[in-house]
Coordinates of C-alpha atoms in Angstrom, one line a residue:
Chain A
M1 CA -61.6 -42.1 42.4
G2 CA -61.0 -43.9 39.1
A3 CA -64.4 -42.9 37.7
K4 CA -63.9 -39.3 38.9
I5 CA -60.7 -39.0 37.0
L6 CA -62.3 -40.5 33.9
V7 CA -65.0 -37.9 34.0
S8 CA -62.4 -35.1 34.5
V9 CA -60.4 -36.4 31.6
L10 CA -63.4 -36.5 29.4
L11 CA -64.6 -33.0 30.4
F12 CA -61.1 -31.8 30.0
S13 CA -60.9 -33.1 26.5
L14 CA -64.1 -31.3 25.7
L15 CA -62.5 -28.1 26.9
I16 CA -59.4 -28.5 24.8
F17 CA -61.6 -29.2 21.8
R18 CA -63.7 -26.1 22.5
S19 CA -60.7 -23.8 22.7
S20 CA -59.1 -25.1 19.5
S21 CA -59.7 -23.4 16.2
A22 CA -62.9 -24.8 14.7
P23 CA -63.3 -25.1 11.0
S24 CA -65.5 -22.2 9.9
K25 CA -68.1 -24.4 8.1
R26 CA -68.8 -26.6 11.1
I27 CA -72.3 -26.3 12.6
R28 CA -71.9 -24.8 16.1
A29 CA -74.0 -25.7 19.0
Y30 CA -72.8 -23.7 21.9
R31 CA -75.3 -23.2 24.6
P32 CA -75.4 -19.7 26.2
C33 CA -74.6 -19.5 29.9
K34 CA -77.2 -16.8 30.1
R35 CA -79.9 -15.7 27.7
L36 CA -82.1 -12.6 27.9
V37 CA -84.7 -11.2 25.4
F38 CA -85.6 -7.5 25.4
Y39 CA -87.2 -4.9 23.3
F40 CA -86.1 -1.3 22.9
H41 CA -87.9 1.6 21.4
D42 CA -86.3 4.5 19.4
I43 CA -88.2 7.7 18.8
L44 CA -86.1 10.1 16.6
Y45 CA -86.3 13.8 17.1
D46 CA -87.8 15.3 13.9
G47 CA -88.2 19.0 14.9
T48 CA -91.7 18.6 16.4
N49 CA -91.6 15.8 18.9
S50 CA -89.1 17.2 21.5
K51 CA -91.1 15.8 24.4
N52 CA -91.3 12.2 23.3
A53 CA -88.1 11.9 21.3
T54 CA -85.5 9.4 22.8
A55 CA -83.0 10.0 20.0
A56 CA -81.5 12.8 18.0
I57 CA -79.4 13.2 14.9
V58 CA -76.0 14.7 16.0
G59 CA -73.9 14.2 12.9
A60 CA -74.7 14.4 9.2
P61 CA -72.7 14.5 5.9
A62 CA -72.3 17.8 4.1
W63 CA -75.5 17.1 2.1
G64 CA -77.6 16.4 5.2
N65 CA -78.8 18.2 8.3
R66 CA -79.8 17.3 11.9
I67 CA -83.5 17.5 11.6
K68 CA -84.2 15.1 8.8
L69 CA -82.4 11.9 7.9
S70 CA -80.5 12.5 4.7
G71 CA -80.7 11.1 1.2
Q72 CA -78.5 8.2 0.0
N73 CA -80.1 5.9 2.6
H74 CA -79.1 8.2 5.4
F75 CA -75.4 7.6 4.8
G76 CA -73.5 9.4 7.4
N77 CA -76.3 10.3 9.8
M78 CA -75.2 9.7 13.3
V79 CA -77.8 9.4 16.1
V80 CA -77.5 9.4 19.9
F81 CA -80.2 7.6 21.8
D82 CA -81.5 6.9 25.3
D83 CA -84.2 4.3 24.6
P84 CA -86.5 2.5 27.1
I85 CA -86.1 -1.3 27.3
T86 CA -89.2 -3.3 27.8
L87 CA -89.9 -7.0 28.3
D88 CA -92.6 -7.1 25.7
N89 CA -93.2 -5.3 22.4
N90 CA -95.4 -2.5 24.0
L91 CA -93.8 0.9 24.0
H92 CA -95.9 1.8 27.1
S93 CA -94.9 -1.2 29.2
T94 CA -92.8 -0.3 32.3
P95 CA -89.2 0.0 31.2
V96 CA -86.8 -2.4 32.9
G97 CA -83.7 -0.5 31.8
R98 CA -82.3 1.9 29.2
A99 CA -80.5 1.3 25.9
Q100 CA -77.9 4.1 25.6
G101 CA -75.5 4.7 22.8
F102 CA -75.2 5.7 19.2
Y103 CA -75.7 4.4 15.7
F104 CA -74.9 5.7 12.3
Y105 CA -76.1 4.8 8.8
D106 CA -73.1 3.6 6.7
K107 CA -74.1 2.6 3.2
K108 CA -75.3 4.7 0.3
E109 CA -77.0 2.0 -1.7
I110 CA -79.1 0.3 1.1
F111 CA -79.9 0.8 4.7
T112 CA -77.2 -0.5 7.0
A113 CA -75.9 0.8 10.3
W114 CA -73.2 0.5 12.9
L115 CA -74.0 0.5 16.6
G116 CA -72.2 1.1 19.9
F117 CA -74.4 1.0 22.9
S118 CA -75.1 -0.4 26.4
F119 CA -78.0 -1.9 28.1
V120 CA -78.2 -0.3 31.5
F121 CA -80.1 -1.9 34.3
N122 CA -80.7 -0.8 37.9
S123 CA -83.6 -2.8 39.2
S124 CA -84.1 -5.6 41.7
E125 CA -83.9 -8.0 38.7
H126 CA -80.6 -6.8 37.1
K127 CA -77.9 -4.3 38.1
G128 CA -75.1 -3.5 35.7
S129 CA -74.5 -3.0 32.1
I130 CA -74.0 -5.0 28.9
N131 CA -71.9 -3.4 26.1
F132 CA -72.5 -4.0 22.4
V133 CA -70.7 -3.1 19.2
G134 CA -71.2 -4.2 15.6
N135 CA -72.6 -3.7 12.2
D136 CA -76.3 -3.9 11.6
P137 CA -77.5 -4.8 8.1
L138 CA -80.9 -3.7 9.1
M139 CA -82.8 -4.9 6.0
N140 CA -82.0 -8.5 7.1
K141 CA -84.7 -10.2 9.2
T142 CA -82.1 -11.0 11.9
R143 CA -78.5 -9.9 12.3
D144 CA -75.9 -10.3 15.0
V145 CA -73.7 -7.8 16.9
S146 CA -71.1 -8.6 19.5
V147 CA -71.4 -8.4 23.3
V148 CA -67.9 -7.1 24.1
G149 CA -68.2 -6.8 27.9
G150 CA -70.3 -6.1 30.9
T151 CA -70.3 -4.8 34.4
G152 CA -72.2 -5.5 37.7
D153 CA -74.4 -8.6 37.2
F154 CA -72.9 -9.0 33.8
F155 CA -69.2 -8.6 34.9
M156 CA -66.8 -9.6 32.1
T157 CA -69.4 -11.2 30.0
R158 CA -69.1 -11.8 26.3
G159 CA -71.6 -13.1 23.7
V160 CA -73.7 -12.4 20.6
A161 CA -76.9 -10.5 20.4
T162 CA -79.4 -11.2 17.6
L163 CA -81.3 -8.1 16.5
M164 CA -84.7 -8.2 14.8
T165 CA -86.7 -5.1 13.7
D166 CA -90.0 -5.8 15.4
A167 CA -91.7 -2.7 14.0
F168 CA -91.1 0.7 12.4
E169 CA -93.2 3.7 11.6
G170 CA -91.7 5.9 8.9
E171 CA -88.5 7.6 10.0
V172 CA -89.6 8.4 13.5
Y173 CA -90.1 5.1 15.4
F174 CA -88.5 1.7 15.4
R175 CA -88.5 -1.1 17.8
L176 CA -85.8 -3.8 18.0
R177 CA -86.1 -7.2 19.6
V178 CA -82.7 -8.2 21.1
D179 CA -81.9 -11.8 21.9
V180 CA -78.9 -11.6 24.1
K181 CA -76.9 -14.8 24.2
L182 CA -74.0 -14.8 26.6
Y183 CA -71.3 -17.5 26.2
E184 CA -68.9 -16.2 28.8
C185 CA -70.3 -15.7 32.3
W186 CA -68.2 -15.1 35.4
Chain B
M1 CA -48.3 -39.2 40.9
G2 CA -51.5 -39.9 42.8
A3 CA -51.3 -36.6 44.7
K4 CA -50.5 -34.7 41.5
I5 CA -53.6 -36.1 39.8
L6 CA -55.7 -35.2 42.8
V7 CA -54.4 -31.6 42.7
S8 CA -55.1 -31.4 38.9
V9 CA -58.6 -32.8 39.4
L10 CA -59.3 -30.2 42.1
L11 CA -57.9 -27.3 40.0
F12 CA -59.8 -28.6 37.1
S13 CA -63.1 -28.6 39.0
L14 CA -62.4 -25.1 40.0
L15 CA -62.0 -24.1 36.4
I16 CA -65.2 -25.8 35.4
F17 CA -66.9 -24.0 38.2
R18 CA -65.5 -20.6 37.2
S19 CA -66.6 -21.0 33.6
S20 CA -70.2 -21.9 34.6
S21 CA -72.9 -19.3 34.8
A22 CA -72.7 -17.9 38.3
P23 CA -76.0 -16.7 40.0
S24 CA -76.1 -12.9 39.6
K25 CA -76.5 -12.2 43.3
R26 CA -73.4 -14.1 44.4
I27 CA -70.7 -12.0 45.9
R28 CA -67.7 -12.1 43.5
A29 CA -64.2 -12.0 44.6
Y30 CA -62.1 -12.2 41.5
R31 CA -58.6 -10.8 41.9
P32 CA -57.2 -8.7 39.0
C33 CA -54.2 -10.1 37.3
K34 CA -53.1 -6.5 36.8
R35 CA -54.2 -3.3 38.4
L36 CA -53.4 0.3 37.4
V37 CA -54.6 3.6 38.7
F38 CA -54.4 6.7 36.5
Y39 CA -55.9 10.2 36.2
F40 CA -56.8 12.0 33.1
H41 CA -57.7 15.6 32.4
D42 CA -60.2 16.9 29.9
I43 CA -60.2 20.6 28.9
L44 CA -63.1 21.3 26.6
Y45 CA -62.7 23.9 23.8
D46 CA -65.1 26.8 24.5
G47 CA -64.2 29.2 21.8
T48 CA -61.5 31.0 23.8
N49 CA -59.1 28.4 25.0
S50 CA -57.7 27.0 21.8
K51 CA -54.2 26.6 23.2
N52 CA -55.0 24.6 26.3
A53 CA -58.0 22.7 25.1
T54 CA -57.6 18.9 24.9
A55 CA -61.1 18.2 23.7
A56 CA -63.7 19.7 21.3
I57 CA -67.4 19.3 20.6
V58 CA -67.7 17.7 17.1
G59 CA -71.4 16.7 17.1
A60 CA -74.5 18.3 18.5
P61 CA -78.3 17.9 18.2
A62 CA -80.3 20.3 16.0
W63 CA -80.9 22.6 19.1
G64 CA -77.1 22.8 19.9
N65 CA -73.9 24.0 18.5
R66 CA -70.2 23.1 18.7
I67 CA -69.0 26.0 20.9
K68 CA -71.2 25.5 24.0
L69 CA -72.6 22.4 25.5
S70 CA -76.3 22.2 24.7
G71 CA -79.4 22.3 26.9
Q72 CA -81.2 19.2 28.1
N73 CA -78.2 18.0 30.0
H74 CA -76.0 18.2 26.9
F75 CA -78.0 15.4 25.2
G76 CA -76.4 14.6 21.9
N77 CA -73.2 16.6 22.3
M78 CA -70.3 14.5 21.0
V79 CA -66.7 15.3 22.1
V80 CA -63.4 14.1 20.7
F81 CA -60.5 14.2 23.2
D82 CA -56.7 13.7 23.5
D83 CA -56.2 14.1 27.3
P84 CA -53.0 13.7 29.3
I85 CA -52.8 10.8 31.7
T86 CA -51.0 11.4 35.0
L87 CA -50.2 9.3 38.0
D88 CA -51.6 11.7 40.5
N89 CA -54.4 14.3 40.4
N90 CA -52.2 17.2 39.3
L91 CA -52.9 18.5 35.8
H92 CA -49.3 19.7 35.6
S93 CA -47.6 16.4 36.5
T94 CA -45.6 14.9 33.7
P95 CA -48.0 12.8 31.5
V96 CA -47.3 9.1 31.3
G97 CA -49.6 8.6 28.3
R98 CA -52.7 9.9 26.5
A99 CA -56.4 9.1 26.8
Q100 CA -57.7 9.3 23.3
G101 CA -61.3 8.8 22.1
F102 CA -64.8 10.2 22.2
Y103 CA -67.7 10.6 24.5
F104 CA -71.2 11.8 24.1
Y105 CA -73.9 12.9 26.5
D106 CA -77.0 10.6 26.2
K107 CA -79.8 11.5 28.5
K108 CA -82.1 14.5 28.6
E109 CA -83.1 14.3 32.2
I110 CA -79.7 14.0 33.9
F111 CA -76.0 13.9 33.0
T112 CA -75.0 10.5 31.6
A113 CA -72.5 9.7 28.9
W114 CA -71.1 6.9 26.7
L115 CA -67.4 6.5 26.1
G116 CA -65.1 4.8 23.6
F117 CA -61.4 5.5 24.2
S118 CA -57.9 4.1 24.5
F119 CA -55.1 4.6 27.0
V120 CA -52.0 5.0 24.9
F121 CA -48.6 4.4 26.4
N122 CA -45.2 4.7 24.9
S123 CA -42.7 5.0 27.8
S124 CA -40.2 2.7 29.5
E125 CA -42.9 1.8 32.0
H126 CA -45.6 0.8 29.5
K127 CA -45.9 0.3 25.8
G128 CA -49.2 -0.4 24.1
S129 CA -52.8 0.5 24.5
I130 CA -55.9 -0.4 26.6
N131 CA -59.3 -0.1 24.9
F132 CA -62.4 0.9 26.8
V133 CA -66.2 1.1 25.9
G134 CA -69.2 1.6 28.1
N135 CA -71.8 3.9 29.6
D136 CA -70.9 6.4 32.2
P137 CA -73.7 7.5 34.6
L138 CA -71.5 10.3 35.7
M139 CA -73.5 11.6 38.6
N140 CA -72.7 8.4 40.4
K141 CA -69.7 8.5 42.7
T142 CA -68.2 5.5 40.9
R143 CA -69.2 3.6 37.7
D144 CA -67.7 0.8 35.6
V145 CA -66.9 0.6 31.9
S146 CA -65.5 -2.4 30.1
V147 CA -61.9 -3.0 29.0
V148 CA -62.5 -4.8 25.7
G149 CA -59.0 -5.4 24.5
G150 CA -55.4 -4.2 24.5
T151 CA -52.2 -4.2 22.5
G152 CA -48.5 -4.3 23.3
D153 CA -47.9 -4.8 27.0
F154 CA -51.7 -5.2 27.3
F155 CA -52.0 -7.7 24.5
M156 CA -55.5 -9.3 24.5
T157 CA -56.4 -8.1 28.0
R158 CA -59.9 -7.7 29.3
G159 CA -61.3 -6.2 32.5
V160 CA -63.3 -3.5 34.1
A161 CA -62.4 0.1 34.8
T162 CA -63.9 2.0 37.7
L163 CA -64.3 5.7 36.9
M164 CA -64.6 8.5 39.5
T165 CA -65.0 12.2 38.9
D166 CA -62.1 13.5 40.9
A167 CA -62.8 17.2 40.1
F168 CA -64.6 19.5 37.7
E169 CA -64.7 23.2 37.0
G170 CA -67.8 24.3 35.2
E171 CA -68.1 23.0 31.7
V172 CA -64.5 23.4 30.8
Y173 CA -62.5 21.0 32.9
F174 CA -63.0 17.6 34.5
R175 CA -60.6 15.1 35.9
L176 CA -61.3 11.4 36.0
R177 CA -59.7 8.8 38.3
V178 CA -59.5 5.5 36.5
D179 CA -59.0 2.3 38.4
V180 CA -58.2 -0.3 35.7
K181 CA -58.7 -3.9 36.9
L182 CA -57.6 -6.5 34.3
Y183 CA -58.9 -10.0 34.8
E184 CA -57.5 -11.5 31.6
C185 CA -53.8 -11.1 31.1
W186 CA -51.8 -13.0 28.5
Chain C
M1 CA -55.0 -45.1 30.9
G2 CA -52.0 -44.0 32.9
A3 CA -50.4 -42.4 29.8
K4 CA -53.7 -40.6 28.9
I5 CA -53.9 -39.1 32.4
L6 CA -50.3 -38.0 32.2
V7 CA -51.0 -36.2 28.9
S8 CA -54.1 -34.6 30.3
V9 CA -52.2 -33.4 33.3
L10 CA -49.5 -31.9 31.1
L11 CA -52.0 -30.2 28.8
F12 CA -53.9 -29.0 31.8
S13 CA -50.8 -27.5 33.3
L14 CA -50.2 -25.7 30.1
L15 CA -53.7 -24.2 30.2
I16 CA -53.2 -23.0 33.8
F17 CA -49.9 -21.4 32.7
R18 CA -51.5 -19.6 29.8
S19 CA -54.3 -18.1 31.8
S20 CA -52.0 -16.8 34.5
S21 CA -50.8 -13.2 34.4
A22 CA -47.6 -13.0 32.3
P23 CA -45.0 -10.4 33.1
S24 CA -45.3 -7.6 30.7
K25 CA -41.7 -7.6 29.5
R26 CA -41.7 -11.3 28.5
I27 CA -41.4 -12.0 24.8
R28 CA -44.7 -13.4 23.7
A29 CA -45.0 -16.0 21.0
Y30 CA -48.7 -16.8 20.8
R31 CA -49.7 -18.3 17.6
P32 CA -52.9 -17.1 16.0
C33 CA -55.7 -19.7 15.6
K34 CA -56.7 -17.9 12.5
R35 CA -54.9 -15.3 10.4
L36 CA -56.3 -13.2 7.5
V37 CA -54.7 -10.4 5.5
F38 CA -56.9 -7.8 3.7
Y39 CA -56.7 -4.4 2.2
F40 CA -59.4 -1.7 2.3
H41 CA -59.8 1.5 0.4
D42 CA -61.2 4.8 1.7
I43 CA -62.2 7.5 -0.7
L44 CA -63.3 10.6 1.2
Y45 CA -66.1 12.8 -0.1
D46 CA -64.6 16.2 -0.9
G47 CA -67.6 18.0 -2.5
T48 CA -66.9 16.8 -6.0
N49 CA -66.6 13.0 -6.0
S50 CA -70.0 12.0 -4.8
K51 CA -70.1 9.0 -7.1
N52 CA -66.8 7.4 -6.1
A53 CA -66.7 8.5 -2.4
T54 CA -66.9 5.6 0.1
A55 CA -66.6 7.9 3.2
A56 CA -67.9 11.3 4.3
I57 CA -67.1 13.7 7.1
V58 CA -70.0 13.8 9.5
G59 CA -68.6 15.7 12.5
A60 CA -66.1 18.5 12.8
P61 CA -65.0 20.9 15.5
A62 CA -66.3 24.5 15.6
W63 CA -63.3 25.6 13.4
G64 CA -64.0 22.9 10.7
N65 CA -66.6 21.9 8.2
R66 CA -67.9 18.7 6.6
I67 CA -66.4 19.3 3.1
K68 CA -62.7 19.7 3.9
L69 CA -60.6 18.1 6.7
S70 CA -59.9 20.8 9.2
G71 CA -56.7 22.4 10.4
Q72 CA -54.8 21.2 13.5
N73 CA -54.1 17.8 11.9
H74 CA -57.9 17.3 11.4
F75 CA -58.5 17.1 15.1
G76 CA -62.2 16.4 15.7
N77 CA -63.1 15.4 12.2
M78 CA -65.3 12.3 12.3
V79 CA -65.8 10.2 9.2
V80 CA -68.3 7.4 8.4
F81 CA -67.1 4.8 5.8
D82 CA -68.3 1.9 3.8
D83 CA -65.1 0.8 2.1
P84 CA -64.4 -2.2 -0.2
I85 CA -62.2 -4.9 1.1
T86 CA -59.9 -6.6 -1.4
L87 CA -57.3 -9.4 -1.2
D88 CA -54.6 -7.4 -2.9
N89 CA -53.7 -3.8 -3.0
N90 CA -55.6 -3.0 -6.2
L91 CA -58.7 -0.7 -5.6
H92 CA -60.3 -2.3 -8.7
S93 CA -60.0 -5.9 -7.6
T94 CA -63.3 -7.6 -6.9
P95 CA -64.3 -6.8 -3.3
V96 CA -64.5 -9.7 -0.9
G97 CA -66.4 -7.8 1.8
R98 CA -66.9 -4.3 3.2
A99 CA -65.2 -2.4 6.0
Q100 CA -67.9 -0.4 7.7
G101 CA -67.6 2.0 10.6
F102 CA -66.2 5.3 11.6
Y103 CA -62.9 7.0 12.5
F104 CA -62.0 10.4 13.9
Y105 CA -58.8 12.3 14.1
D106 CA -57.9 13.0 17.7
K107 CA -54.6 14.9 18.1
K108 CA -53.8 18.5 17.3
E109 CA -50.0 18.1 17.1
I110 CA -49.8 15.1 14.7
F111 CA -52.1 12.8 12.8
T112 CA -53.6 10.1 15.0
A113 CA -57.1 8.5 14.8
W114 CA -59.5 6.3 16.7
L115 CA -61.4 3.6 14.9
G116 CA -64.6 1.6 15.4
F117 CA -65.5 -0.7 12.5
S118 CA -66.5 -4.1 11.2
F119 CA -65.3 -6.3 8.4
V120 CA -68.5 -7.6 6.9
F121 CA -68.4 -10.8 4.8
N122 CA -71.1 -12.5 2.8
S123 CA -69.4 -14.8 0.3
S124 CA -68.8 -18.5 -0.1
E125 CA -65.4 -17.9 1.5
H126 CA -66.5 -16.1 4.7
K127 CA -69.9 -15.2 6.2
G128 CA -70.1 -13.0 9.3
S129 CA -68.3 -10.1 10.8
I130 CA -65.2 -9.1 12.7
N131 CA -65.5 -6.1 15.1
F132 CA -62.5 -3.8 15.7
V133 CA -61.9 -0.9 18.1
G134 CA -58.8 1.0 19.0
N135 CA -56.4 3.9 18.5
D136 CA -54.5 4.4 15.3
P137 CA -51.2 6.4 15.5
L138 CA -51.3 6.5 11.8
M139 CA -47.8 8.0 11.2
N140 CA -46.3 4.8 12.6
K141 CA -45.4 2.2 10.0
T142 CA -47.5 -0.4 11.8
R143 CA -50.0 -0.1 14.7
D144 CA -52.3 -2.5 16.4
V145 CA -56.0 -2.3 17.2
S146 CA -58.2 -4.8 19.1
V147 CA -60.5 -7.4 17.6
V148 CA -63.2 -7.3 20.2
G149 CA -65.7 -9.8 18.8
G150 CA -67.2 -11.5 15.8
T151 CA -70.3 -13.2 14.4
G152 CA -71.0 -16.0 12.0
D153 CA -67.8 -17.7 10.9
F154 CA -66.0 -15.4 13.4
F155 CA -68.3 -16.2 16.3
M156 CA -66.9 -14.9 19.6
T157 CA -63.4 -14.3 18.2
R158 CA -60.8 -12.0 19.7
G159 CA -57.5 -10.9 18.6
V160 CA -55.3 -8.1 17.4
A161 CA -55.1 -6.5 13.9
T162 CA -52.0 -4.8 12.6
L163 CA -52.7 -1.8 10.4
M164 CA -50.3 -0.5 7.8
T165 CA -50.9 2.5 5.5
D166 CA -50.2 0.9 2.1
A167 CA -50.8 4.1 0.1
F168 CA -52.4 7.5 0.3
E169 CA -53.2 10.3 -2.1
G170 CA -53.6 13.7 -0.5
E171 CA -56.6 13.9 1.6
V172 CA -58.9 11.9 -0.7
Y173 CA -57.7 8.3 -0.8
F174 CA -55.9 5.9 1.5
R175 CA -55.4 2.2 1.6
L176 CA -54.8 0.2 4.7
R177 CA -53.3 -3.3 4.9
V178 CA -54.9 -5.2 7.8
D179 CA -53.2 -8.3 9.2
V180 CA -55.9 -9.9 11.4
K181 CA -54.5 -12.2 14.0
L182 CA -57.2 -14.1 15.9
Y183 CA -56.1 -15.7 19.2
E184 CA -59.5 -16.9 20.4
C185 CA -61.4 -19.0 17.9
W186 CA -64.6 -20.9 18.8

């Protein structure tokens, strides 16, 4: 019993430590309770690719339109998407789910975006959804957005997802690698 | 004292267990710390119902417009709403709050949507807001979105809300039943 | 050892208490683990101020357009922004970050809005982002939105931000004071 209490006290101290406000410069070494890596593929409607397009411009500033991404680094273009999720970087691999949501470009001087979307799964592997929001400074090699919730297998989860542009072809196609690191698992 | 420690150790073990990553297939039986059921009513502007409309199309793909929901299962139509919340399924019941936010249709092959909205309360019963985001595969009988935060009486809350389409009339009216299950209450 | 266990048991009881469901009418006195006050400045594109504008209308209802905020209290106007963040209320102070995201007006009878945005920092002081969503009844002196996540220095954070309209000039300029109170710090 004595040893058991000691272990509990130690673990408990760790917990207290974890929930206290950490100084911002400290190097963090939290281990995810779940980690998943996926790719998703965005094919933007350009007036000619109706059949293959998985995304479309639905909003634009006064100086833009909904067929072609606007000048000023696409500032104000808003896009809705339903993109296939794959396990590898091949667009033609069997999708394991869908990335559904929207993004918009939000800086005039450089490409940056803001994203709100869900990973939606309905397979034997995963059932449920993971919900993401955050800013995407997409010229950076990697950037982080927040996992703000989940449902089904991902009930109540929270975490951080690291995005990496794995490929892009002009303004029509891009592929993101998403490293989902969940730190709250129920 | 001995018994008290024992109880603490047991509770503590439970806590450790709860915060560890649960296998995804395990049947979960979390009990909400708060549960609320509401209905909200969406009347979409169609060019003729300016007075009664509680929602309007504000974005559309290149092949759509802002008066009529577009083809391809409304893919890309974005709607802003300010809908009355009622306690029962009667549109004419006294509202207890407002559901304010936006949704957009996001799949070409079938109806699905993505939602970002708040329940806003300012009555003797409830003061404050509950914030929701998530995907809505609206052809499913029920589907879950995330409660990502709250203010006032719902300060810092998190949870899951189960949506059910309680009624719809063509493209102008629908009513959602929302079963809000909060699992983090402060 | 006995005293240490006693302290642990006491702390542990506190923890249990905090995570239980609090009655909604109880006066809350949670102390933020981090608190930050900023201002941000929104200059809306009006057809003439292309150079200075930090925001643009990208969506509008059928009765509106993307140059001028529409009637009915701007219901349905959606705006994308990339606004400078400053430490004081002076638009010309050196920015310490950017507020990037979108808002839309969502009530016909009065001005209210809904916001999704990030504070983006990349200075020696702060690196990382804070993500916000929520409704903004902007005629109220103060109103709260949710902090739903963060990255970098604000890894996994949650909290509440109190917004105050610090100034506005017609439909072209407004300045918000944002009091960010974080209650979950990792």
